Tab-separated table of C-alpha atoms in Angstrom:
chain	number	residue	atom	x	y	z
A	1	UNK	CA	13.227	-13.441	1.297
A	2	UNK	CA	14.024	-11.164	4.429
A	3	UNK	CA	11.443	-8.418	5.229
A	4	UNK	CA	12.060	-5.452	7.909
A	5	UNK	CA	8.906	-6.063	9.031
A	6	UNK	CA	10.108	-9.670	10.170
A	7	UNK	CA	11.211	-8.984	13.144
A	8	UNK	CA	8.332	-6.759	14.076
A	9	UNK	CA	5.481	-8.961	12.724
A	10	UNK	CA	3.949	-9.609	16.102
A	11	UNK	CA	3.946	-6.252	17.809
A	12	UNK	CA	2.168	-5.142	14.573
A	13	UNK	CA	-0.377	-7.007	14.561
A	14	UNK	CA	-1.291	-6.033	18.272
A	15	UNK	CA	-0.752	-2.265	17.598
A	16	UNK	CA	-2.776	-2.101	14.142
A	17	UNK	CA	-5.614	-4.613	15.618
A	18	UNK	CA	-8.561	-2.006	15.369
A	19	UNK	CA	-6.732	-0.157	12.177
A	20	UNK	CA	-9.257	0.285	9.283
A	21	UNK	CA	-7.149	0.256	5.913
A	22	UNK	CA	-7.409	3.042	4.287
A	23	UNK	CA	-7.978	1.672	0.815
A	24	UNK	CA	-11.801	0.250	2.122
A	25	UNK	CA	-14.164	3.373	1.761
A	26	UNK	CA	-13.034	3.513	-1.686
A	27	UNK	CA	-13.112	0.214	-3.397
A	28	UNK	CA	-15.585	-0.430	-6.023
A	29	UNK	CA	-19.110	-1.169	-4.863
A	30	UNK	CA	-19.413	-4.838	-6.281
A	31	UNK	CA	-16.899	-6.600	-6.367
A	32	UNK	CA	-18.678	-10.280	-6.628
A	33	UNK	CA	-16.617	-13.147	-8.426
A	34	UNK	CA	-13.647	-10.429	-9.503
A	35	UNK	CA	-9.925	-11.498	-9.230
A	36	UNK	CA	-7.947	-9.561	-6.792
A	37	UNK	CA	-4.907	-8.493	-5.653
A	38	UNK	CA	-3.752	-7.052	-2.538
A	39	UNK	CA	-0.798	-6.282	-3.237
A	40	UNK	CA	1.985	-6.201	-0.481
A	41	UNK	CA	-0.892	-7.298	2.004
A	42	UNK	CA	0.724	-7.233	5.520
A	43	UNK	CA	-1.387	-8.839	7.703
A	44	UNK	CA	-4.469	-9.286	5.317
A	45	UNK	CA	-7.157	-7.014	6.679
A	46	UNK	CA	-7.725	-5.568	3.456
A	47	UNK	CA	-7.588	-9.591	2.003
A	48	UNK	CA	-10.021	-10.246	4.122
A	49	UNK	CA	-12.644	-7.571	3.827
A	50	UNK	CA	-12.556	-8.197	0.326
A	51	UNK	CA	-13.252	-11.949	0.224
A	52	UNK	CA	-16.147	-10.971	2.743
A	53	UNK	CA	-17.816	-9.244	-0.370
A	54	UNK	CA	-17.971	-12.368	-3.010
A	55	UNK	CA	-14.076	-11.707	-4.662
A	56	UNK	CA	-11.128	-14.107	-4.681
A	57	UNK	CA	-8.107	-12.862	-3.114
A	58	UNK	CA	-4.412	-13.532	-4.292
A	59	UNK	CA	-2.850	-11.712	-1.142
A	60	UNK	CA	1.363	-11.267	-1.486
A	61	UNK	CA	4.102	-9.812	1.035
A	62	UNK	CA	7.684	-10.125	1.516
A	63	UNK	CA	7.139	-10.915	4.793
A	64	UNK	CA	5.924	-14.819	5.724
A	65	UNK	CA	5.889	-13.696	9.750
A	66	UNK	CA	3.442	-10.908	8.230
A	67	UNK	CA	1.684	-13.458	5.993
A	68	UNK	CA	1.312	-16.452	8.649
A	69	UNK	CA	-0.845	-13.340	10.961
A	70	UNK	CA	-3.066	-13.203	8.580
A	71	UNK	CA	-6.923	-14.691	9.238
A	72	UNK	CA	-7.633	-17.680	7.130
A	73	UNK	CA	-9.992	-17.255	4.912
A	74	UNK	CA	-10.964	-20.171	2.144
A	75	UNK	CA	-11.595	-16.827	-0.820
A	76	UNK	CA	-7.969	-14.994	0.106
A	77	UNK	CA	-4.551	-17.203	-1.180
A	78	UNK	CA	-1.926	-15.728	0.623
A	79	UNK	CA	1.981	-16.132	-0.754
A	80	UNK	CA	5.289	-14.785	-0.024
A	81	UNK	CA	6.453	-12.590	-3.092
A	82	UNK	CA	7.984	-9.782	-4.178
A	83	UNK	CA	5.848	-6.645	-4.643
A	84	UNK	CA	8.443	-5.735	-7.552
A	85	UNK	CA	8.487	-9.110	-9.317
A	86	UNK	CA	6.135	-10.991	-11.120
A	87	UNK	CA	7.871	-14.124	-10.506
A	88	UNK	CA	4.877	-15.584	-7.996
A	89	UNK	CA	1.768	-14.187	-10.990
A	90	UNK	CA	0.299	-17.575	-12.488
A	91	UNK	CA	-0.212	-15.079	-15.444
A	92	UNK	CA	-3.681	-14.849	-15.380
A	93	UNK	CA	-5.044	-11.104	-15.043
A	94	UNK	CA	-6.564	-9.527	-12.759
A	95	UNK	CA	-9.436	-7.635	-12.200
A	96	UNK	CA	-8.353	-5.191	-9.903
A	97	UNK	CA	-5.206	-4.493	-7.423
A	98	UNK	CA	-5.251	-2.580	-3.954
A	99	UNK	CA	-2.143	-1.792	-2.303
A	100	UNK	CA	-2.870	-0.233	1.231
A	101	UNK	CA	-0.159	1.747	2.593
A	102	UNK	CA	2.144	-0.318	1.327
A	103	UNK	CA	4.160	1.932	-1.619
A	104	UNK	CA	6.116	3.869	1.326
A	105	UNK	CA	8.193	0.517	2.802
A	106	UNK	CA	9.201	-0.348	-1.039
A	107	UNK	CA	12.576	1.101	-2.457
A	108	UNK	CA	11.856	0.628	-6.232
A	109	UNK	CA	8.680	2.580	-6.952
A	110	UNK	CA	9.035	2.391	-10.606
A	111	UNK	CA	8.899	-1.041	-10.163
A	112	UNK	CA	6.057	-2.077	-8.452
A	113	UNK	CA	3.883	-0.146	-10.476
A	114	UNK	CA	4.995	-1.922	-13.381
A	115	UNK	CA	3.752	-5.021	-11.648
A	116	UNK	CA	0.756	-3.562	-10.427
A	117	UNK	CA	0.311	-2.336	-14.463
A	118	UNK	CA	1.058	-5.961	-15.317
A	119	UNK	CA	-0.765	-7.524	-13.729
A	120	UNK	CA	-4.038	-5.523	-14.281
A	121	UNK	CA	-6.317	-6.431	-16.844
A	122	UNK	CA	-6.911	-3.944	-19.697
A	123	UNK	CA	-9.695	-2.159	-17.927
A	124	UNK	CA	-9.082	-3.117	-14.863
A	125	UNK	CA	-9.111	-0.986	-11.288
A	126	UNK	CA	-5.982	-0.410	-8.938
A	127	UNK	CA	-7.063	1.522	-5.934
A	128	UNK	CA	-3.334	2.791	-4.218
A	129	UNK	CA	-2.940	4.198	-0.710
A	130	UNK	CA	-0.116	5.930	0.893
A	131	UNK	CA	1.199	8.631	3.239
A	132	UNK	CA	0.095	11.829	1.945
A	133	UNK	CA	4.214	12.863	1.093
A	134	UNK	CA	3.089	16.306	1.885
A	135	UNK	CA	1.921	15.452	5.343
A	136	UNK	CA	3.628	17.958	7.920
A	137	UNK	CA	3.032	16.343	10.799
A	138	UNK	CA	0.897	16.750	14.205
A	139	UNK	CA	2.247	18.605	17.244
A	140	UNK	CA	-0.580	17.777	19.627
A	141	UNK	CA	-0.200	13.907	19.091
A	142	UNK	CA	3.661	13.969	18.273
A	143	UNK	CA	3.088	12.640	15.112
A	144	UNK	CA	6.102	13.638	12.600
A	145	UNK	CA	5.777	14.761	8.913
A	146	UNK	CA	6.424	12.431	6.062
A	147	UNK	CA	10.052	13.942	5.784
A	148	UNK	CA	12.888	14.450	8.352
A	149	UNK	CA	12.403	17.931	10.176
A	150	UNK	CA	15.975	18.742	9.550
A	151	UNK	CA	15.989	17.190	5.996
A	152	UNK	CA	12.653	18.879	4.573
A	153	UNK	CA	9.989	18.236	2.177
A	154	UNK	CA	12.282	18.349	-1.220
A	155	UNK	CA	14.671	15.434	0.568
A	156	UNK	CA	13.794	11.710	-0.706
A	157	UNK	CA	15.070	8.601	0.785
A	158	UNK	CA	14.394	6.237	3.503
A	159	UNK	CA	14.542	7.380	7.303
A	160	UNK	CA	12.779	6.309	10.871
A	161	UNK	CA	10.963	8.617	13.122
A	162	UNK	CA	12.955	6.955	16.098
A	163	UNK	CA	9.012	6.648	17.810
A	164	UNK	CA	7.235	3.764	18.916
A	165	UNK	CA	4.983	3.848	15.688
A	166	UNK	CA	5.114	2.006	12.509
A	167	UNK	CA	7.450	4.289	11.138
A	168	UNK	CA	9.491	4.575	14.354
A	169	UNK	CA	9.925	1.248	14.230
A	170	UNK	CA	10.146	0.280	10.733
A	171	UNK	CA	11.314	3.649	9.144
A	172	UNK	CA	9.658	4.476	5.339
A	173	UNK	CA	10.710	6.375	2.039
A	174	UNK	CA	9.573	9.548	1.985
A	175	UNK	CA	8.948	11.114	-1.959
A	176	UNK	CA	7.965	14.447	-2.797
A	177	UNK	CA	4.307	14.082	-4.173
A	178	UNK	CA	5.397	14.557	-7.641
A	179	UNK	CA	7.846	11.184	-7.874
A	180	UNK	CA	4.581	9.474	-6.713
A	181	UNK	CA	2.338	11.229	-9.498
A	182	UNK	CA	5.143	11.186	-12.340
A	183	UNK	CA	6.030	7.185	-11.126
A	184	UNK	CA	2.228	6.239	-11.892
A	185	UNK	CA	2.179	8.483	-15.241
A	186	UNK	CA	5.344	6.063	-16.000
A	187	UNK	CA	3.769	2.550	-15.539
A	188	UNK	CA	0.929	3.572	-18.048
A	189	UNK	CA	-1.689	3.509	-15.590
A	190	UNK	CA	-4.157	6.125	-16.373
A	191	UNK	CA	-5.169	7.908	-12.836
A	192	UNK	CA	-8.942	8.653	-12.443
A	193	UNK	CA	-9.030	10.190	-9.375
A	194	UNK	CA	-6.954	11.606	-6.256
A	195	UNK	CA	-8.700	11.318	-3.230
A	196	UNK	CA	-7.986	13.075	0.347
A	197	UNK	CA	-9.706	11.330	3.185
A	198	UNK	CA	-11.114	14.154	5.366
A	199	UNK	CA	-8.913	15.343	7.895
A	200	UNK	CA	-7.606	18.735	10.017
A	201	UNK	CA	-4.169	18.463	7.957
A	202	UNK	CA	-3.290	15.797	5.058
A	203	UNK	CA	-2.878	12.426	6.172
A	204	UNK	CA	-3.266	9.956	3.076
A	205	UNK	CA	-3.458	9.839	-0.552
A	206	UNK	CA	-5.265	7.594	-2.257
A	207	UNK	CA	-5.357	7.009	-6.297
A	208	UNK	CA	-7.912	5.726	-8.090
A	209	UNK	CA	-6.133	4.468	-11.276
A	210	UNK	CA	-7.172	2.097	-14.280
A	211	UNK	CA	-5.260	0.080	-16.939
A	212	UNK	CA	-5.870	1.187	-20.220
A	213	UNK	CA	-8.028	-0.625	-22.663
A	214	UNK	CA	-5.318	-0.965	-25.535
């Protein structure tokens, strides 16, 4: 399984060093002895964080370069899989899923929110981060929006920023925010809540979503 972020797997780990994920003010309070998943992982910081606070971690990317950066830890499994599959799930549910900033590098949306849905338990949490689609960009830092300037908001599809960032580097699909919001009403996950972490202009989205009971 080849991963764009392969050949990158080293500088990113040295550029995102001091990142904190996004996902982590926002994950449930306790999460001692729960099952989860972090779901296209990266690098594990988010794996990690959570095993600090009493949960065991299944932690999957498409990326083994990504995978073998991550910080051991004897509560987080890591394995190569695919974030649109189910073929690496042991079939046991879990309790909750977190996928941090992750949703914008995959091509088939509906898909891994099926496996997110899935995977969940009836009941169970999934806690989603991403690029706020609507996200126009910062002059003063030379930051560019979600979507190509020439291209627009209303244009979907994959693109780079041609920068030395993340997205420079390893490009991203940009949706409008209503393929994200419609893609989640799809998979049957019922959304709780839309969070906007504080900032000057929109910078990430974050869903707070359950599986339903039935």
């Amino acid at each position: 399984m080849e991963s764009r972020y392969d050949r990158v797997a080293q500088w990113y780990a040295e550029f995102t060093r001091d990142w904190s994920p996004v996902c982590l003010p926002y994950l449930p309070v306790d999460l001692r002895d729960q099952r989860v998943l972090d779901l296209a992982c990266g690098i594990g910081s988010l794996s990690g964080v959570i095993a600090e606070r009493d949960a065991t971690v299944t932690a999957i990317d498409a990326s083994q370069m990504m995978l073998d950066k991550a910080a051991p830890s004897g509560r987080v499994q890591y394995r190569q899989g695919d974030a649109t599959s189910t073929d690496w799930w042991d079939g046991v549910a879990f309790d909750g899923v977190v996928s941090n900033m992750a949703l914008m590098d995959i091509e088939d949306l509906d898909a891994v929110l099926g496996t997110i849905a899935a995977v969940v338990r009836p009941g169970g949490w999934v806690l989603i981060a991403l690029l706020h689609p609507c996200f126009p960009g910062r002059s003063d830092t030379g930051t560019l929006s979600s979507w190509p300037p020439d291209r627009g908001y209303s244009w979907e599809g994959w693109w780079t920023t041609k920068t030395d960032g993340v997205r420079g580097r390893v490009g991203a699909y940009h949706r409008r925010l209503s393929t994200y919001l419609n893609a989640v009403i799809r998979s049957g996950l019922e959304v709780a809540e839309f969070l906007e972490p504080p900032a000057d202009v929109p910078r990430n989205l974050v869903l707070r979503c359950r599986r339903a009971q039935y």
